CSV table of C-alpha atoms in Angstrom, one decimal:
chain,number,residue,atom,x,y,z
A,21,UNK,CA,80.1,108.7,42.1
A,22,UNK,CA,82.3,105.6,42.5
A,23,UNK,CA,80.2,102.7,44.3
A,24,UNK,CA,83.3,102.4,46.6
A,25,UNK,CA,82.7,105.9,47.9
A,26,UNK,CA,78.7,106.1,48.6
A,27,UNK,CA,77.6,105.8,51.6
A,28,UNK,CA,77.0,102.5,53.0
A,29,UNK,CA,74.5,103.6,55.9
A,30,UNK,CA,74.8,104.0,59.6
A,31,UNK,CA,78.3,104.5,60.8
A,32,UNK,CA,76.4,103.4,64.3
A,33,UNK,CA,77.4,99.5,63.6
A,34,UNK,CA,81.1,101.0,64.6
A,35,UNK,CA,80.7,101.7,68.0
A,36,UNK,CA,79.2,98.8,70.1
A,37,UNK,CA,77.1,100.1,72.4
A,38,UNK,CA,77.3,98.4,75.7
A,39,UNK,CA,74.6,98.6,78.7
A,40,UNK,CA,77.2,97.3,81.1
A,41,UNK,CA,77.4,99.0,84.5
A,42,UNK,CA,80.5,100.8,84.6
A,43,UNK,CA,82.6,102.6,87.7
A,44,UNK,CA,83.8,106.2,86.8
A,45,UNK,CA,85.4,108.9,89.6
A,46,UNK,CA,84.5,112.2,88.4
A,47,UNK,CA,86.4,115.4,89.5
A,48,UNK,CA,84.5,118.2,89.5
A,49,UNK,CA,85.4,122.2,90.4
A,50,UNK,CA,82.8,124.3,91.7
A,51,UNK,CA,82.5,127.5,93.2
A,52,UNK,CA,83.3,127.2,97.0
A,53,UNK,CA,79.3,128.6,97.8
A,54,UNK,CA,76.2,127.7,100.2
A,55,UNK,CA,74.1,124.9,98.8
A,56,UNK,CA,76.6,123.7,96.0
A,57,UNK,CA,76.9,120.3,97.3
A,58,UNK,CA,73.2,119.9,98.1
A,59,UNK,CA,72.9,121.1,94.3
A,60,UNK,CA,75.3,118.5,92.7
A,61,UNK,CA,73.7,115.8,95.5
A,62,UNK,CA,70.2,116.9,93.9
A,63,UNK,CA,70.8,116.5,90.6
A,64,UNK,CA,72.4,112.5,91.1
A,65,UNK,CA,69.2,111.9,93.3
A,66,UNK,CA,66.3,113.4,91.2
A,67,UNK,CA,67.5,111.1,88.3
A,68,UNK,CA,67.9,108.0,90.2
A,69,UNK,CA,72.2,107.4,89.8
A,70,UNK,CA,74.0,105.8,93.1
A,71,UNK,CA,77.0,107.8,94.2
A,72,UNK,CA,79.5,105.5,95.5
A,73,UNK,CA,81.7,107.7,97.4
A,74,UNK,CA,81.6,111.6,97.4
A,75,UNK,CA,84.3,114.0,98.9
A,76,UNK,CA,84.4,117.4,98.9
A,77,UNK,CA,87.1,120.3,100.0
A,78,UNK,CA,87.7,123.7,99.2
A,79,UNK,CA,91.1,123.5,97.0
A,80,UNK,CA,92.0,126.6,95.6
A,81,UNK,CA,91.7,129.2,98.7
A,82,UNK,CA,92.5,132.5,96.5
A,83,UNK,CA,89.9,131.9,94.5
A,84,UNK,CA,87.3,129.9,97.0
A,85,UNK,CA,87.2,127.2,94.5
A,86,UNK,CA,86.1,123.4,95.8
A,87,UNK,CA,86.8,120.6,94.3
A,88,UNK,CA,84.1,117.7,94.7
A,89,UNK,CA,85.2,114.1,93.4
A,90,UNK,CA,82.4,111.5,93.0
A,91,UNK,CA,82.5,107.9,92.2
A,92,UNK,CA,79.9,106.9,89.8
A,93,UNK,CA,78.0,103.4,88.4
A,94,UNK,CA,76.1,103.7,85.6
A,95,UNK,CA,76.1,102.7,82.0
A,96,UNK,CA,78.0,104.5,79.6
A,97,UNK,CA,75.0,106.7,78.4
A,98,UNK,CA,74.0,107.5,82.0
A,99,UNK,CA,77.7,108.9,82.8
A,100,UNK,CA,77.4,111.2,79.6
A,101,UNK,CA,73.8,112.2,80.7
A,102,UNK,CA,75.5,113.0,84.4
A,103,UNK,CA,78.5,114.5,83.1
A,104,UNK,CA,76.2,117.2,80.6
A,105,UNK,CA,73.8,117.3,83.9
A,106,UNK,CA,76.8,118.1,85.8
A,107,UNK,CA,78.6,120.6,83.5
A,108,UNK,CA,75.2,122.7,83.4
A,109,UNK,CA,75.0,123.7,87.0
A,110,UNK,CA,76.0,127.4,87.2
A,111,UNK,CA,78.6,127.2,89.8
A,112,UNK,CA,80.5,124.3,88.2
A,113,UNK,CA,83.7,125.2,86.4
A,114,UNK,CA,84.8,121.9,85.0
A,115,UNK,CA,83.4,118.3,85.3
A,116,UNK,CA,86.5,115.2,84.5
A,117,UNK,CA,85.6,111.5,84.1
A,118,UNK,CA,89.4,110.6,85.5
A,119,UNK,CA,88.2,107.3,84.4
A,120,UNK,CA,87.9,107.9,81.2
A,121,UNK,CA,91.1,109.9,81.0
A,122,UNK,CA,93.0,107.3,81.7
A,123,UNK,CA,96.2,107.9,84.2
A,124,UNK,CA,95.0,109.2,87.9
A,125,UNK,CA,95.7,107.9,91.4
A,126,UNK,CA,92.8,107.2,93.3
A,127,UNK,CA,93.2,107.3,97.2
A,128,UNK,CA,91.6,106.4,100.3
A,129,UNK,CA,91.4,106.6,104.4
A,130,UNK,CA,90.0,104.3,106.6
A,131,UNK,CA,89.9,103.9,110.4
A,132,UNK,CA,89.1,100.2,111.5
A,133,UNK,CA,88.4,99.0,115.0
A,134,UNK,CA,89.4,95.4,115.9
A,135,UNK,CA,88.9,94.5,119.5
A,136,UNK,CA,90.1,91.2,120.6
A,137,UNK,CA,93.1,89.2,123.0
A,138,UNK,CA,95.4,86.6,123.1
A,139,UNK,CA,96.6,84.9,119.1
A,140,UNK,CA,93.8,87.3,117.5
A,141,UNK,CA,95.3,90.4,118.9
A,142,UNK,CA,98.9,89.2,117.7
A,143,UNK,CA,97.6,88.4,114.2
A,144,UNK,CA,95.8,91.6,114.3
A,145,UNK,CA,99.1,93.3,114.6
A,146,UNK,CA,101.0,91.1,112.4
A,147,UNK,CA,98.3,91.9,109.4
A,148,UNK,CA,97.9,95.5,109.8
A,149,UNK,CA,101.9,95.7,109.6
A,150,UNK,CA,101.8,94.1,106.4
A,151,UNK,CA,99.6,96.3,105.2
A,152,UNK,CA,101.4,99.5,106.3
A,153,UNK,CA,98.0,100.4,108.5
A,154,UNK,CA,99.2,102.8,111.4
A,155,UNK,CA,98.1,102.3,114.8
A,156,UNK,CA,96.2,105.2,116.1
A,157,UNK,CA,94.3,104.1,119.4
A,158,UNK,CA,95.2,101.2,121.6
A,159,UNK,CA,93.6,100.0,124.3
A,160,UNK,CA,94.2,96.3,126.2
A,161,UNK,CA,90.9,95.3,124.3
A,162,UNK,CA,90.9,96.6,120.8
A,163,UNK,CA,93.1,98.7,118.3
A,164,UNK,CA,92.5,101.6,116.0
A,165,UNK,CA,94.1,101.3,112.2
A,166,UNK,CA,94.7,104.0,110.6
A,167,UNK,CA,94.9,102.7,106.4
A,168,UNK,CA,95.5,104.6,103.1
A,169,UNK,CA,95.5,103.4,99.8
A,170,UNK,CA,93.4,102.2,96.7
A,171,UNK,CA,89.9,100.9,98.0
A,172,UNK,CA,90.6,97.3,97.1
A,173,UNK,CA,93.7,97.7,99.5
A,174,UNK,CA,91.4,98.6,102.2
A,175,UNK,CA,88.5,96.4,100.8
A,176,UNK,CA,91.2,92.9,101.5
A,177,UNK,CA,92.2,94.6,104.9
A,178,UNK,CA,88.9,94.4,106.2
A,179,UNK,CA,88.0,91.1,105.0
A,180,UNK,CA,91.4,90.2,106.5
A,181,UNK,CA,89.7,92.0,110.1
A,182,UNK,CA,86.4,90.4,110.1
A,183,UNK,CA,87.4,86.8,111.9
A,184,UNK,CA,89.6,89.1,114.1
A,185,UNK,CA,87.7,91.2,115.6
A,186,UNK,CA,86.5,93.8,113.2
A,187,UNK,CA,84.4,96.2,115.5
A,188,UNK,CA,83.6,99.3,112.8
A,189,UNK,CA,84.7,101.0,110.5
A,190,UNK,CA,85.2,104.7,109.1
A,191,UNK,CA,86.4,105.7,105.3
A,192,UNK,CA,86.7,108.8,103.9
A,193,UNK,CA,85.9,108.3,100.6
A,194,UNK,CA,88.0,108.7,97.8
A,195,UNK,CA,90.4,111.5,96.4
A,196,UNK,CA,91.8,111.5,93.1
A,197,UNK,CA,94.0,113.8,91.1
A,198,UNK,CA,94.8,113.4,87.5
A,199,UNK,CA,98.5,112.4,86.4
A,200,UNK,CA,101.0,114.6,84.7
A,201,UNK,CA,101.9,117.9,84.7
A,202,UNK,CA,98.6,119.7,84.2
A,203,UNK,CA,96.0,120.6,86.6
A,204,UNK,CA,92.5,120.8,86.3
């Protein structure tokens, strides 16, 4: 055999493995059943991994299919770990790391309550227009913003609230759908 064909060793050296902590939504479809979400909750708990936002809905009706979307941090090997975890539960039809797939939109809803009077309840009003937030409650003290977007959107309109007023706030957590025309 020519030496420029043996083997040199490990092919390991070509991957770098990194230990960074990384954020990853996952879409996941499940049967639409009693104790699914407690199951899939379970199994990110037992093992320690923080879920960042979780959202789940029934999706396909016909077929009472639910579709449950969690955001993820972990190192890489820890989302392969959760993802093989994940695609072993019985009721689970498909697990995507939209993250890793590259083109999805990720959205979120938040209400936000900002009381106040006088220039702070004018600058209120100016900021939320810029942001496109709706106004869903008003009251001679304090308004209710309705806001959808990415979460860094509503991340920098909360900051923006906080010397305002900012009384509480309410987020949904996040949906996300793959680009294109395929479907899960």
């Amino acid at each position: 055999m020519n030496a420029h064909l043996q083997p040199t060793g490990s092919a390991y050296f070509l991957t770098k493995e990194t230990q960074e902590i990384e954020r990853h939504t996952l879409s996941v479809l499940v049967d639409n059943e009693p104790g699914i979400l407690a199951r899939v909750v379970g199994l990110f708990s037992a093992r320690g991994y923080n879920i960042e936002s979780l959202t789940v809905s029934e999706t396909e009706h016909g077929r009472r299919l639910s579709r449950i979307t969690v955001v993820v941090t972990a190192t890489p090997k820890v989302l392969t770990q959760i993802k093989l975890q994940l695609e072993r539960l019985v009721p689970v039809h498909k697990v995507h790391d939209l993250t890793a797939e590259g083109a999805s939109l990720e959205r979120e809803l938040a209400l936000i309550k900002v009381a106040g009077s006088g220039d702070h309840r004018a600058e209120t009003l100016r900021l939320a227009d810029a942001f496109r937030a709706q106004i869903v409650d008003a009251t001679v003290e304090s308004f209710v913003f309705e806001v959808t977007g990415k979460p860094a959107k509503i991340d920098s309109f909360i900051a923006l609230m906080q010397p305002l007023g900012l009384v509480e706030v309410v987020r949904t957590g996040l949906a996300a759908i793959s680009r294109g025309p395929q479907g899960m």
